[in-house]
DNA sequence: CCGCGCGATGGAAGCGGTTTCACCAATGCC
DNA sequence: GGCATTGGTGAAACCGCTTCCATCGCGCGG
């Protein structure tokens, strides 16, 4: 029922080949023919058939993105939308369609593998590993360019782009130290979340270098309540503390709240810094300093990387780590 | 480079037609031939080419889902993942691949329209309308089965599945009234969010029917802070209040916090009920009563509906509204 | 013993594009 | 003015799979 290229060509009085050239942006078409084809297409409401296109052209002009389950650190602090925006923008700019997949079961994963291997996409971006996932390996084997978002488990020879969580944790901590704070606590994320672990390591490194105690550490659930509870435990355990670095803005907000309820002034008594520089950070009272990870850039770089991998096949894997940036607000201003 | 059906057939010593029958689940194949084909396929690592499949078979065995920008009510209280789970499960069960799209700009929307109209998907699920979106109309015109999640703007003759926000608001309010509460406040969502508006209407209807004042209403930003602030304004405005119904669990949590800080006991002095029955509701102190919308069911029904629309073409549009359910916890127990 | 129905099979015609190749007219050059 | 270019064009060969249709072998009832 939908119009075909053949019909358009006939209506325009040219051959199918010429009509095809018009739609594939081939410049070797006379202005006259081009106009005829375009108006015929408009008239008939022609839309090229994607299946036929990919079959004949051996490419689909689309890139698959496999997103993780919610609960991943990417969903905290609104990271996911920013990442997808970065990816989407870069792909769009290259005329490619971003296609998302959210597999939920093992069966889904299997079907997805078939789908991705079946030529529906030209390349794949993997946003987080479902544990012991065979997907990346299988895709590699099929020669489908693949790039990870975030560091995959070590030992895999794959391309990835990551933000530097370690440097982020270090930077946040150093900022507090430069402020003159000495009894600095850290509210870490769950131990099994890789990014959170690296932030903790960054904290430890900075404290170690400054010869400060690095054992005021509590783990929280990454959300506001987690921060509130962890703060309570920290105060009970460590007594007076003059700064807190939380592994997420939500936890920092919770911690700040707990401090204020107990009569501590922020930043006068206790400086607080969060992580991710989410919208939340600007909305707290006082506004929260935070570490801004270039997540949009990460998305853009992932897209660029996978595009370059698809352009020239047989390339070796490439890695990239993007540095963080401090976003200083009232919660860590110098007051003494 | 990847193996083709032809190679598999040759390796198995059968014709391409027979090999094809094996993969399309056609039962008219001898056990012997089937085994030969399957082992040959395994050997060669054969995966059917999706493009060729859809071209020849005139269907893609996949369904597109267009998700809205974050900020939509669907992203609040973890609604989105639940909805996608429902859709995904039902599609999976029917052997279909769920394919997500997150257009961000007008240009994206245009490319997406081409993509969807180009036969890449058999049907489309639209999760929220970007205002004045021509997408649904264009898809309808192309004969692509389309179903909305949530009620589209009135006047459109389209199929949709929605949860009953009005009934939800009414149910929550009636619950509070049955508890014997009389001065009941409502923390509503932003006025421009359709679902939130309906919840407010439900609140008003229930109060009206019970001949109670329905003007203790404040709007909030749907998140915890919004609830906290709105609660403050309500107490300042209305003085003593014995129950609060908030349009989201996050706002209810914020409100409950504000009440407790000011020395009110929940539920003894003030009963609090939220909306959406999110994970958050079970985690507050005391646990929060809430209105559970059958979001997974909504997803499943959307999938079912669009499948039935694709099965028989030329069907008229169909609508469906799913009723809410009360989830009673400690924040609204009877204490007098 | 023969024709019939039936399940299994292979041949072949598409599905709707892309792309190579040959061709032709018009142009530029010596 | 002859000849090599060059830009625009169309014919036709695929791309890899589905599916219709004809064929074939076989067990069966008449």
XYZ file of C-alpha atoms in Angstrom, chain B residues 45-180:
136
model
C 26.816 -19.294 13.664
C 23.888 -18.352 11.514
C 21.637 -15.466 12.511
C 18.804 -14.533 10.170
C 19.219 -11.159 8.528
C 16.561 -8.873 9.931
C 16.368 -6.577 6.959
C 15.810 -9.395 4.488
C 13.275 -10.887 6.828
C 11.183 -7.777 7.164
C 11.449 -7.039 3.498
C 10.232 -10.406 2.365
C 7.859 -11.016 5.224
C 6.435 -7.503 5.335
C 6.671 -7.371 9.083
C 9.447 -6.682 11.509
C 8.335 -8.487 14.640
C 9.121 -5.445 16.663
C 7.131 -2.679 18.252
C 8.329 0.883 18.761
C 7.780 2.726 22.020
C 8.231 6.476 22.088
C 9.111 7.692 25.573
C 8.664 11.261 26.751
C 11.227 13.653 28.139
C 12.064 13.219 31.770
C 9.922 15.624 33.784
C 6.773 13.902 32.694
C 4.724 12.474 35.533
C 5.731 9.059 34.264
C 9.227 9.536 35.539
C 8.081 10.445 38.989
C 7.945 7.740 41.601
C 9.567 5.197 39.297
C 6.529 4.854 37.095
C 8.437 4.592 33.856
C 10.338 1.405 34.603
C 7.150 -0.305 35.746
C 5.328 0.713 32.608
C 8.120 -0.473 30.362
C 8.287 -3.723 32.240
C 4.603 -4.328 31.599
C 4.907 -3.533 27.926
C 8.093 -5.511 27.527
C 6.740 -8.604 29.186
C 3.663 -8.734 27.043
C 5.577 -8.123 23.839
C 8.205 -10.693 24.746
C 5.509 -13.227 25.412
C 4.386 -12.721 21.849
C 7.873 -13.002 20.448
C 8.161 -9.313 19.679
C 11.075 -7.013 20.300
C 10.441 -3.798 22.205
C 12.329 -0.891 20.688
C 12.570 2.413 22.541
C 12.910 5.900 21.121
C 13.662 9.079 23.004
C 13.455 11.974 20.571
C 14.851 15.195 21.955
C 14.443 17.761 19.275
C 12.106 18.520 16.431
C 14.705 17.195 14.051
C 14.774 13.963 16.028
C 11.022 13.718 15.768
C 11.140 14.089 12.037
C 13.778 11.437 11.600
C 11.851 9.212 13.958
C 8.703 9.616 11.925
C 10.552 8.441 8.843
C 11.965 5.567 10.773
C 8.637 4.416 12.110
C 6.872 4.960 8.816
C 9.662 3.141 7.026
C 8.538 -0.252 8.189
C 11.092 -0.732 10.941
C 8.306 -1.492 13.390
C 4.920 -3.149 13.100
C 3.200 -0.925 15.605
C 3.851 2.046 17.839
C 3.156 2.837 21.473
C 3.180 6.520 22.386
C 3.883 7.199 26.023
C 3.212 10.895 26.198
C 2.439 13.605 23.801
C 4.973 16.221 23.027
C 2.578 19.080 22.598
C 0.970 19.533 19.219
C 2.701 16.480 17.979
C 1.835 15.473 14.481
C 3.381 12.055 14.948
C 0.243 10.115 15.936
C -1.811 11.557 13.117
C 0.845 10.803 10.541
C 1.255 7.276 11.786
C -2.478 6.684 11.713
C -2.560 7.971 8.154
C 0.099 5.450 7.190
C -1.951 2.683 8.703
C 0.488 1.915 11.482
C -1.367 0.672 14.550
C -0.855 3.164 17.343
C -1.839 3.181 20.982
C -1.410 5.949 23.528
C -0.323 5.511 27.087
C -2.292 8.045 29.040
C -5.154 10.039 27.663
C -4.234 12.124 24.629
C -5.698 15.550 24.167
C -9.456 15.243 23.756
C -11.078 15.092 20.365
C -8.591 12.694 18.822
C -10.078 9.431 17.674
C -7.278 7.209 18.890
C -6.812 4.127 20.997
C -5.440 4.566 24.465
C -5.041 2.927 27.826
C -5.012 5.077 30.931
C -5.067 4.705 34.654
C -7.917 6.437 36.409
C -6.310 9.382 38.161
C -9.669 10.901 38.977
C -10.891 7.753 40.694
C -7.529 7.507 42.412
C -7.840 10.961 43.902
C -11.385 10.227 44.971
C -10.447 6.902 46.538
C -7.589 8.365 48.548
C -9.793 11.158 49.840
C -12.687 8.881 50.678
C -10.313 6.707 52.638
C -9.333 9.669 54.786
C -12.978 10.642 55.262
C -13.897 7.131 56.353
C -11.176 7.406 58.936
C -13.191 10.223 60.444
